[in-house]
Amino acid sequence: MRVTFTVNGREQEADDVWEGESLLYVLRERMGLPGSKNACEQGECGSCTVRLDDVPVCSCLVAAGQVQGREVVTVEGLADQARERGGRATDGTTLDQAKGWQAKPHGAQAAQPGQLAPIQQAFIDAGAVQCGFCTPGLLVAADELLERNSSPTDADIREALSGNLCRCTGYEKILDAVRLAAARQDEVV
Amino acid sequence: MKTFQYERPADADTAVALLADAPTGAYLGGGTNLVDLMKLGVAAPDLLVDVSRLPFDAVEETGTGGLRIGAAVRNSTLAVHPLVRERYPVLSQALLSGASTQLRNAATVGGNLLQRTRCPYFQDVGKPCNKRRPGTGCPAREGAHRDLAVLGASEHCVATNPSDMAVALAALDAIVDVASGHGPRRVPLTDLHRLPGDAPDRDTTLRHGELITAVELPPPMPGARSAYRKARDRASYAFALASVGAVLQVREGLVHHVRVAFGALAAKPWRARTAEEALLGEPATTASFDDAVRHELAAARPLRDNGYKVPLARRMAVSMLTELAAASAGGTP
């Protein structure tokens, strides 16, 4: 079957997709976007987390046909998305603003290669990355958390990230990274 | 995964017609359970009829002051809906206690109701399982059954229903709207799931091809309080060891209306009807609650390693009812 959908702001088309392929497979193997990781394939580890029509989902459990006509943002699109969001107020992004977001990879606003979203920089600065396999999924989930809740409590962070497993860090540095990104977000008023 | 055909019809009539002609086909909601089971080889439908984008995505007040929830509404959307949070806290709390953000964002109301057990033997195609392959036996009775049923099980199956949402819906006297080629029908939530008996392969009373289109909640009881509580191995993202959803209305210190439903104790949300009947008209006190819940749980038949569930469920229910009674007396919303 043919599947057409938007990935990081670009219309994408995949032909001869087997019905049993997951969104994760299509992204990694057909679209050259290996950022979303393939680990448990059961929706338990969150390493394949992407945003589908704005909300984080496990792309390993989305059948390819289900994404027809929908919008996907992967970790590769985080920097562009963050630039588009721009100078947000400290009370976070409204639902309408979030829904209205469009990546413009070809426009003047596009992030340059190597540019990072604030959440990515915070993960580096806080030492929240060890082997790195869980990192893309955590970045997508944490970025979405901070978009809807600019001052999350530790309980908010734990609940929002409970679907993302990390076997290296013990999570403390990841919590630090999200707190850091939230604090930096507050500075940019 | 076995090869299958994928269809995404635009309306319910087409969806129903497609599945009526496909004896081994299945409806697909968010995919969080079915796609997983297909990868594991536990489910092998030859046709998936994607109903996640049918126009059943609204949450609307009914003419009588109740709430009608479309079957395609996402769990995360329903959990934070203002009317649900205000009038049916038990449902909002149950939804938020289930799964992870990612899964709640994908899972639909209809799919949540039809998710299969997480019994490890059911999910492992290398093991016998009467639910997956009738007649092969149930290793759970002698094996790993710490998480499994203490109420309503049979010699053929001791699986539990994993849904948190369904427990809240049982306590709320929800009605399930079902469409089929024979016209619509309405099924009380408490009649949707069935106990295993000698046919554990049948989780529900739905016939092949019947499609859940909505769940309807009756109007909230004036002044009633409701809550959901869940015991699990970690603070988030784990299935229940035991859970309880309750609705309590107290008038002049007496129980005027009470609903108690247990999760993770049986193959269906377990409505504690014995306890409810015992409590009606009784003083809304911890002693009454304890007596009634003990009476209810006297029916429990634990296995070697899951007897802990009985006192756990009892204490959770009694403490919750006590708190709801105190909130009623104090006028706290």
PDB file of N, CA and C in Angstrom, chain A residues 1 18-22 41-46 49 55-58 60-70 137 141 144 148 158-165, chain B residues 1-6 8 28-33 35-36 39-40 48 50 52-53 74 76 96-106 123 232 234-237:
ATOM      1  N   MET A   1       0.843  -1.184   0.000  1.00  0.00           N
ATOM      2  CA  MET A   1       0.000   0.000   0.000  1.00  0.00           C
ATOM      3  C   MET A   1       0.885   1.243   0.000  1.00  0.00           C
ATOM      4  N   TRP A  18       4.354  -2.721   3.362  1.00  0.00           N
ATOM      5  CA  TRP A  18       3.630  -3.911   3.819  1.00  0.00           C
ATOM      6  C   TRP A  18       2.770  -3.509   5.016  1.00  0.00           C
ATOM      7  N   GLU A  19       1.556  -4.016   5.070  1.00  0.00           N
ATOM      8  CA  GLU A  19       0.604  -3.619   6.101  1.00  0.00           C
ATOM      9  C   GLU A  19       1.154  -3.849   7.505  1.00  0.00           C
ATOM     10  N   GLY A  20       2.014  -4.845   7.641  1.00  0.00           N
ATOM     11  CA  GLY A  20       2.535  -5.178   8.964  1.00  0.00           C
ATOM     12  C   GLY A  20       3.689  -4.297   9.422  1.00  0.00           C
ATOM     13  N   GLU A  21       4.121  -3.355   8.566  1.00  0.00           N
ATOM     14  CA  GLU A  21       5.194  -2.453   8.997  1.00  0.00           C
ATOM     15  C   GLU A  21       4.654  -1.473  10.033  1.00  0.00           C
ATOM     16  N   SER A  22       5.510  -1.099  10.969  1.00  0.00           N
ATOM     17  CA  SER A  22       5.123  -0.091  11.953  1.00  0.00           C
ATOM     18  C   SER A  22       5.567   1.280  11.461  1.00  0.00           C
ATOM     19  N   GLU A  41       9.916  -2.964  20.979  1.00  0.00           N
ATOM     20  CA  GLU A  41       8.859  -3.179  19.976  1.00  0.00           C
ATOM     21  C   GLU A  41       7.524  -3.576  20.585  1.00  0.00           C
ATOM     22  N   GLN A  42       7.328  -3.278  21.863  1.00  0.00           N
ATOM     23  CA  GLN A  42       6.073  -3.639  22.521  1.00  0.00           C
ATOM     24  C   GLN A  42       5.428  -2.464  23.233  1.00  0.00           C
ATOM     25  N   GLY A  43       5.963  -1.261  23.020  1.00  0.00           N
ATOM     26  CA  GLY A  43       5.374  -0.104  23.689  1.00  0.00           C
ATOM     27  C   GLY A  43       5.751   0.020  25.145  1.00  0.00           C
ATOM     28  N   GLU A  44       6.750  -0.738  25.577  1.00  0.00           N
ATOM     29  CA  GLU A  44       7.094  -0.702  26.992  1.00  0.00           C
ATOM     30  C   GLU A  44       8.258   0.234  27.298  1.00  0.00           C
ATOM     31  N   CYS A  45       9.144   0.489  26.319  1.00  0.00           N
ATOM     32  CA  CYS A  45      10.394   1.187  26.659  1.00  0.00           C
ATOM     33  C   CYS A  45      10.402   2.638  26.218  1.00  0.00           C
ATOM     34  N   GLY A  46       9.552   3.030  25.285  1.00  0.00           N
ATOM     35  CA  GLY A  46       9.469   4.431  24.886  1.00  0.00           C
ATOM     36  C   GLY A  46      10.615   4.927  24.004  1.00  0.00           C
ATOM     37  N   THR A  49       9.571   6.780  20.782  1.00  0.00           N
ATOM     38  CA  THR A  49       8.571   7.840  20.932  1.00  0.00           C
ATOM     39  C   THR A  49       8.703   8.919  19.850  1.00  0.00           C
ATOM     40  N   VAL A  55       0.834  14.555  19.727  1.00  0.00           N
ATOM     41  CA  VAL A  55       1.009  13.902  21.032  1.00  0.00           C
ATOM     42  C   VAL A  55       2.015  12.757  20.934  1.00  0.00           C
ATOM     43  N   PRO A  56       2.782  12.538  21.993  1.00  0.00           N
ATOM     44  CA  PRO A  56       3.773  11.458  21.967  1.00  0.00           C
ATOM     45  C   PRO A  56       3.098  10.088  21.945  1.00  0.00           C
ATOM     46  N   VAL A  57       3.573   9.235  21.057  1.00  0.00           N
ATOM     47  CA  VAL A  57       3.092   7.847  21.005  1.00  0.00           C
ATOM     48  C   VAL A  57       4.304   6.938  20.767  1.00  0.00           C
ATOM     49  N   CYS A  58       4.099   5.650  21.000  1.00  0.00           N
ATOM     50  CA  CYS A  58       5.130   4.668  20.671  1.00  0.00           C
ATOM     51  C   CYS A  58       4.971   4.303  19.202  1.00  0.00           C
ATOM     52  N   CYS A  60       6.370   2.183  17.466  1.00  0.00           N
ATOM     53  CA  CYS A  60       6.458   0.741  17.186  1.00  0.00           C
ATOM     54  C   CYS A  60       5.086   0.089  17.183  1.00  0.00           C
ATOM     55  N   LEU A  61       4.095   0.724  17.831  1.00  0.00           N
ATOM     56  CA  LEU A  61       2.762   0.123  17.926  1.00  0.00           C
ATOM     57  C   LEU A  61       1.754   0.794  16.999  1.00  0.00           C
ATOM     58  N   VAL A  62       2.250   1.666  16.117  1.00  0.00           N
ATOM     59  CA  VAL A  62       1.362   2.313  15.150  1.00  0.00           C
ATOM     60  C   VAL A  62       1.532   1.588  13.819  1.00  0.00           C
ATOM     61  N   ALA A  63       0.469   0.958  13.348  1.00  0.00           N
ATOM     62  CA  ALA A  63       0.545   0.288  12.052  1.00  0.00           C
ATOM     63  C   ALA A  63       0.689   1.346  10.963  1.00  0.00           C
ATOM     64  N   ALA A  64       1.485   1.038   9.940  1.00  0.00           N
ATOM     65  CA  ALA A  64       1.818   2.026   8.906  1.00  0.00           C
ATOM     66  C   ALA A  64       0.570   2.704   8.344  1.00  0.00           C
ATOM     67  N   GLY A  65      -0.466   1.921   8.075  1.00  0.00           N
ATOM     68  CA  GLY A  65      -1.676   2.484   7.477  1.00  0.00           C
ATOM     69  C   GLY A  65      -2.343   3.537   8.349  1.00  0.00           C
ATOM     70  N   GLN A  66      -2.100   3.460   9.639  1.00  0.00           N
ATOM     71  CA  GLN A  66      -2.755   4.383  10.564  1.00  0.00           C
ATOM     72  C   GLN A  66      -2.223   5.810  10.480  1.00  0.00           C
ATOM     73  N   VAL A  67      -1.052   6.016   9.831  1.00  0.00           N
ATOM     74  CA  VAL A  67      -0.497   7.376   9.797  1.00  0.00           C
ATOM     75  C   VAL A  67      -0.890   8.131   8.529  1.00  0.00           C
ATOM     76  N   GLN A  68      -1.644   7.502   7.658  1.00  0.00           N
ATOM     77  CA  GLN A  68      -2.052   8.157   6.422  1.00  0.00           C
ATOM     78  C   GLN A  68      -2.645   9.545   6.708  1.00  0.00           C
ATOM     79  N   GLY A  69      -2.048  10.567   6.098  1.00  0.00           N
ATOM     80  CA  GLY A  69      -2.578  11.923   6.213  1.00  0.00           C
ATOM     81  C   GLY A  69      -2.282  12.620   7.536  1.00  0.00           C
ATOM     82  N   ARG A  70      -1.489  11.985   8.375  1.00  0.00           N
ATOM     83  CA  ARG A  70      -1.252  12.587   9.692  1.00  0.00           C
ATOM     84  C   ARG A  70       0.142  13.212   9.773  1.00  0.00           C
ATOM     85  N   GLY A 137      13.867   9.121  22.467  1.00  0.00           N
ATOM     86  CA  GLY A 137      12.495   8.999  22.967  1.00  0.00           C
ATOM     87  C   GLY A 137      12.261   9.892  24.166  1.00  0.00           C
ATOM     88  N   ALA A 141       9.563  13.054  24.513  1.00  0.00           N
ATOM     89  CA  ALA A 141       8.584  13.068  25.607  1.00  0.00           C
ATOM     90  C   ALA A 141       8.802  14.283  26.508  1.00  0.00           C
ATOM     91  N   GLU A 144       7.730  17.592  24.888  1.00  0.00           N
ATOM     92  CA  GLU A 144       6.269  17.764  24.874  1.00  0.00           C
ATOM     93  C   GLU A 144       5.766  18.140  26.256  1.00  0.00           C
ATOM     94  N   ARG A 148       3.654  21.777  27.312  1.00  0.00           N
ATOM     95  CA  ARG A 148       2.333  21.977  27.915  1.00  0.00           C
ATOM     96  C   ARG A 148       2.423  22.354  29.385  1.00  0.00           C
ATOM     97  N   ARG A 158       8.230  12.738  36.499  1.00  0.00           N
ATOM     98  CA  ARG A 158       8.277  11.278  36.630  1.00  0.00           C
ATOM     99  C   ARG A 158       7.114  10.620  35.892  1.00  0.00           C
ATOM    100  N   GLU A 159       5.912  11.210  36.042  1.00  0.00           N
ATOM    101  CA  GLU A 159       4.751  10.612  35.374  1.00  0.00           C
ATOM    102  C   GLU A 159       4.890  10.747  33.858  1.00  0.00           C
ATOM    103  N   ALA A 160       5.328  11.918  33.391  1.00  0.00           N
ATOM    104  CA  ALA A 160       5.408  12.140  31.942  1.00  0.00           C
ATOM    105  C   ALA A 160       6.460  11.239  31.296  1.00  0.00           C
ATOM    106  N   LEU A 161       7.497  10.887  32.058  1.00  0.00           N
ATOM    107  CA  LEU A 161       8.597  10.102  31.479  1.00  0.00           C
ATOM    108  C   LEU A 161       8.549   8.641  31.916  1.00  0.00           C
ATOM    109  N   SER A 162       7.470   8.224  32.596  1.00  0.00           N
ATOM    110  CA  SER A 162       7.460   6.849  33.115  1.00  0.00           C
ATOM    111  C   SER A 162       7.378   5.813  32.001  1.00  0.00           C
ATOM    112  N   GLY A 163       6.979   6.250  30.808  1.00  0.00           N
ATOM    113  CA  GLY A 163       6.940   5.320  29.679  1.00  0.00           C
ATOM    114  C   GLY A 163       8.246   5.250  28.908  1.00  0.00           C
ATOM    115  N   ASN A 164       9.302   5.858  29.437  1.00  0.00           N
ATOM    116  CA  ASN A 164      10.615   5.838  28.778  1.00  0.00           C
ATOM    117  C   ASN A 164      11.635   5.180  29.708  1.00  0.00           C
ATOM    118  N   LEU A 165      12.117   4.015  29.324  1.00  0.00           N
ATOM    119  CA  LEU A 165      13.067   3.301  30.176  1.00  0.00           C
ATOM    120  C   LEU A 165      14.497   3.671  29.820  1.00  0.00           C
TER     121      LEU A 165
ATOM    122  N   MET B   1       5.085 -11.548  12.050  1.00  0.00           N
ATOM    123  CA  MET B   1       3.659 -11.186  11.950  1.00  0.00           C
ATOM    124  C   MET B   1       3.069 -11.726  10.654  1.00  0.00           C
ATOM    125  N   LYS B   2       1.872 -12.281  10.754  1.00  0.00           N
ATOM    126  CA  LYS B   2       1.202 -12.827   9.579  1.00  0.00           C
ATOM    127  C   LYS B   2       0.718 -11.675   8.683  1.00  0.00           C
ATOM    128  N   THR B   3       0.758 -11.894   7.382  1.00  0.00           N
ATOM    129  CA  THR B   3       0.267 -10.874   6.454  1.00  0.00           C
ATOM    130  C   THR B   3      -1.240 -10.681   6.625  1.00  0.00           C
ATOM    131  N   PHE B   4      -1.657  -9.440   6.555  1.00  0.00           N
ATOM    132  CA  PHE B   4      -3.083  -9.133   6.713  1.00  0.00           C
ATOM    133  C   PHE B   4      -3.455  -7.992   5.795  1.00  0.00           C
ATOM    134  N   GLN B   5      -4.744  -7.822   5.633  1.00  0.00           N
ATOM    135  CA  GLN B   5      -5.267  -6.710   4.833  1.00  0.00           C
ATOM    136  C   GLN B   5      -5.663  -5.589   5.783  1.00  0.00           C
ATOM    137  N   TYR B   6      -5.426  -4.345   5.373  1.00  0.00           N
ATOM    138  CA  TYR B   6      -5.744  -3.191   6.221  1.00  0.00           C
ATOM    139  C   TYR B   6      -6.784  -2.326   5.520  1.00  0.00           C
ATOM    140  N   ARG B   8      -9.489   1.136   6.135  1.00  0.00           N
ATOM    141  CA  ARG B   8      -9.890   2.230   7.020  1.00  0.00           C
ATOM    142  C   ARG B   8     -11.169   2.844   6.486  1.00  0.00           C
ATOM    143  N   LEU B  28      -9.465  -2.406  14.674  1.00  0.00           N
ATOM    144  CA  LEU B  28      -8.240  -1.830  15.213  1.00  0.00           C
ATOM    145  C   LEU B  28      -8.535  -0.440  15.769  1.00  0.00           C
ATOM    146  N   GLY B  29      -8.214  -0.233  17.039  1.00  0.00           N
ATOM    147  CA  GLY B  29      -8.345   1.105  17.628  1.00  0.00           C
ATOM    148  C   GLY B  29      -6.987   1.779  17.607  1.00  0.00           C
ATOM    149  N   GLY B  30      -6.446   2.079  18.780  1.00  0.00           N
ATOM    150  CA  GLY B  30      -5.133   2.731  18.846  1.00  0.00           C
ATOM    151  C   GLY B  30      -3.986   1.794  18.535  1.00  0.00           C
ATOM    152  N   GLY B  31      -4.243   0.495  18.663  1.00  0.00           N
ATOM    153  CA  GLY B  31      -3.221  -0.491  18.311  1.00  0.00           C
ATOM    154  C   GLY B  31      -2.284  -0.865  19.450  1.00  0.00           C
ATOM    155  N   THR B  32      -2.440  -0.230  20.607  1.00  0.00           N
ATOM    156  CA  THR B  32      -1.445  -0.441  21.665  1.00  0.00           C
ATOM    157  C   THR B  32      -1.453  -1.868  22.201  1.00  0.00           C
ATOM    158  N   ASN B  33      -2.569  -2.560  22.096  1.00  0.00           N
ATOM    159  CA  ASN B  33      -2.591  -3.952  22.518  1.00  0.00           C
ATOM    160  C   ASN B  33      -2.605  -4.901  21.323  1.00  0.00           C
ATOM    161  N   VAL B  35      -1.722  -4.550  18.081  1.00  0.00           N
ATOM    162  CA  VAL B  35      -0.496  -4.603  17.263  1.00  0.00           C
ATOM    163  C   VAL B  35       0.584  -5.381  18.010  1.00  0.00           C
ATOM    164  N   ASP B  36       0.651  -5.177  19.314  1.00  0.00           N
ATOM    165  CA  ASP B  36       1.609  -5.922  20.147  1.00  0.00           C
ATOM    166  C   ASP B  36       1.315  -7.427  20.067  1.00  0.00           C
ATOM    167  N   LYS B  39       2.442  -8.911  16.855  1.00  0.00           N
ATOM    168  CA  LYS B  39       3.888  -9.116  16.801  1.00  0.00           C
ATOM    169  C   LYS B  39       4.282 -10.375  17.570  1.00  0.00           C
ATOM    170  N   LEU B  40       3.581 -10.614  18.685  1.00  0.00           N
ATOM    171  CA  LEU B  40       3.892 -11.783  19.511  1.00  0.00           C
ATOM    172  C   LEU B  40       3.354 -13.077  18.904  1.00  0.00           C
ATOM    173  N   LEU B  48      -7.562  -6.182   9.218  1.00  0.00           N
ATOM    174  CA  LEU B  48      -7.718  -5.171  10.261  1.00  0.00           C
ATOM    175  C   LEU B  48      -8.624  -4.077   9.715  1.00  0.00           C
ATOM    176  N   ASP B  50      -9.634  -0.565  10.577  1.00  0.00           N
ATOM    177  CA  ASP B  50      -9.214   0.541  11.451  1.00  0.00           C
ATOM    178  C   ASP B  50     -10.419   1.429  11.744  1.00  0.00           C
ATOM    179  N   SER B  52     -10.305   3.656  14.310  1.00  0.00           N
ATOM    180  CA  SER B  52      -9.832   4.723  15.205  1.00  0.00           C
ATOM    181  C   SER B  52     -10.162   6.109  14.672  1.00  0.00           C
ATOM    182  N   ARG B  53     -10.501   6.204  13.365  1.00  0.00           N
ATOM    183  CA  ARG B  53     -10.827   7.533  12.839  1.00  0.00           C
ATOM    184  C   ARG B  53     -12.287   7.648  12.415  1.00  0.00           C
ATOM    185  N   ARG B  74      -9.613   9.290  22.717  1.00  0.00           N
ATOM    186  CA  ARG B  74      -8.351   8.792  23.278  1.00  0.00           C
ATOM    187  C   ARG B  74      -8.400   8.804  24.805  1.00  0.00           C
ATOM    188  N   SER B  76      -6.171   9.653  26.901  1.00  0.00           N
ATOM    189  CA  SER B  76      -5.587  10.875  27.477  1.00  0.00           C
ATOM    190  C   SER B  76      -6.556  12.045  27.368  1.00  0.00           C
ATOM    191  N   LEU B  96      -5.873   8.012  34.226  1.00  0.00           N
ATOM    192  CA  LEU B  96      -4.516   8.539  34.425  1.00  0.00           C
ATOM    193  C   LEU B  96      -3.611   7.537  35.125  1.00  0.00           C
ATOM    194  N   SER B  97      -4.201   6.556  35.799  1.00  0.00           N
ATOM    195  CA  SER B  97      -3.376   5.553  36.485  1.00  0.00           C
ATOM    196  C   SER B  97      -2.963   4.430  35.539  1.00  0.00           C
ATOM    197  N   GLY B  98      -3.504   4.444  34.324  1.00  0.00           N
ATOM    198  CA  GLY B  98      -3.239   3.352  33.401  1.00  0.00           C
ATOM    199  C   GLY B  98      -2.088   3.672  32.449  1.00  0.00           C
ATOM    200  N   ALA B  99      -1.251   2.698  32.183  1.00  0.00           N
ATOM    201  CA  ALA B  99      -0.237   2.764  31.124  1.00  0.00           C
ATOM    202  C   ALA B  99       0.692   3.971  31.263  1.00  0.00           C
ATOM    203  N   SER B 100       1.216   4.437  30.133  1.00  0.00           N
ATOM    204  CA  SER B 100       2.133   5.581  30.095  1.00  0.00           C
ATOM    205  C   SER B 100       1.511   6.665  29.231  1.00  0.00           C
ATOM    206  N   THR B 101       2.114   7.842  29.261  1.00  0.00           N
ATOM    207  CA  THR B 101       1.628   8.940  28.417  1.00  0.00           C
ATOM    208  C   THR B 101       1.478   8.491  26.964  1.00  0.00           C
ATOM    209  N   GLN B 102       2.521   7.850  26.453  1.00  0.00           N
ATOM    210  CA  GLN B 102       2.515   7.446  25.050  1.00  0.00           C
ATOM    211  C   GLN B 102       1.332   6.528  24.738  1.00  0.00           C
ATOM    212  N   LEU B 103       1.075   5.578  25.633  1.00  0.00           N
ATOM    213  CA  LEU B 103       0.000   4.602  25.376  1.00  0.00           C
ATOM    214  C   LEU B 103      -1.373   5.243  25.554  1.00  0.00           C
ATOM    215  N   ARG B 104      -1.518   6.107  26.566  1.00  0.00           N
ATOM    216  CA  ARG B 104      -2.816   6.778  26.765  1.00  0.00           C
ATOM    217  C   ARG B 104      -3.140   7.688  25.581  1.00  0.00           C
ATOM    218  N   ASN B 105      -2.101   8.260  24.975  1.00  0.00           N
ATOM    219  CA  ASN B 105      -2.322   9.126  23.816  1.00  0.00           C
ATOM    220  C   ASN B 105      -2.830   8.353  22.602  1.00  0.00           C
ATOM    221  N   ALA B 106      -2.482   7.086  22.526  1.00  0.00           N
ATOM    222  CA  ALA B 106      -2.890   6.290  21.365  1.00  0.00           C
ATOM    223  C   ALA B 106      -4.152   5.484  21.640  1.00  0.00           C
ATOM    224  N   GLN B 123       0.367 -14.525  26.712  1.00  0.00           N
ATOM    225  CA  GLN B 123       1.187 -13.739  25.783  1.00  0.00           C
ATOM    226  C   GLN B 123       2.359 -14.526  25.208  1.00  0.00           C
ATOM    227  N   ARG B 232       0.173  -1.061  42.896  1.00  0.00           N
ATOM    228  CA  ARG B 232       0.999  -1.649  41.838  1.00  0.00           C
ATOM    229  C   ARG B 232       2.445  -1.708  42.304  1.00  0.00           C
ATOM    230  N   ARG B 234       5.149  -0.391  41.069  1.00  0.00           N
ATOM    231  CA  ARG B 234       5.876   0.877  41.053  1.00  0.00           C
ATOM    232  C   ARG B 234       4.866   2.002  40.916  1.00  0.00           C
ATOM    233  N   ALA B 235       5.339   3.228  41.099  1.00  0.00           N
ATOM    234  CA  ALA B 235       4.421   4.353  41.254  1.00  0.00           C
ATOM    235  C   ALA B 235       3.696   4.728  39.964  1.00  0.00           C
ATOM    236  N   SER B 236       4.236   4.322  38.823  1.00  0.00           N
ATOM    237  CA  SER B 236       3.608   4.672  37.555  1.00  0.00           C
ATOM    238  C   SER B 236       3.866   3.555  36.557  1.00  0.00           C
ATOM    239  N   TYR B 237       3.015   3.468  35.567  1.00  0.00           N
ATOM    240  CA  TYR B 237       3.248   2.584  34.436  1.00  0.00           C
ATOM    241  C   TYR B 237       3.399   1.121  34.874  1.00  0.00           C
TER     242      TYR B 237
END
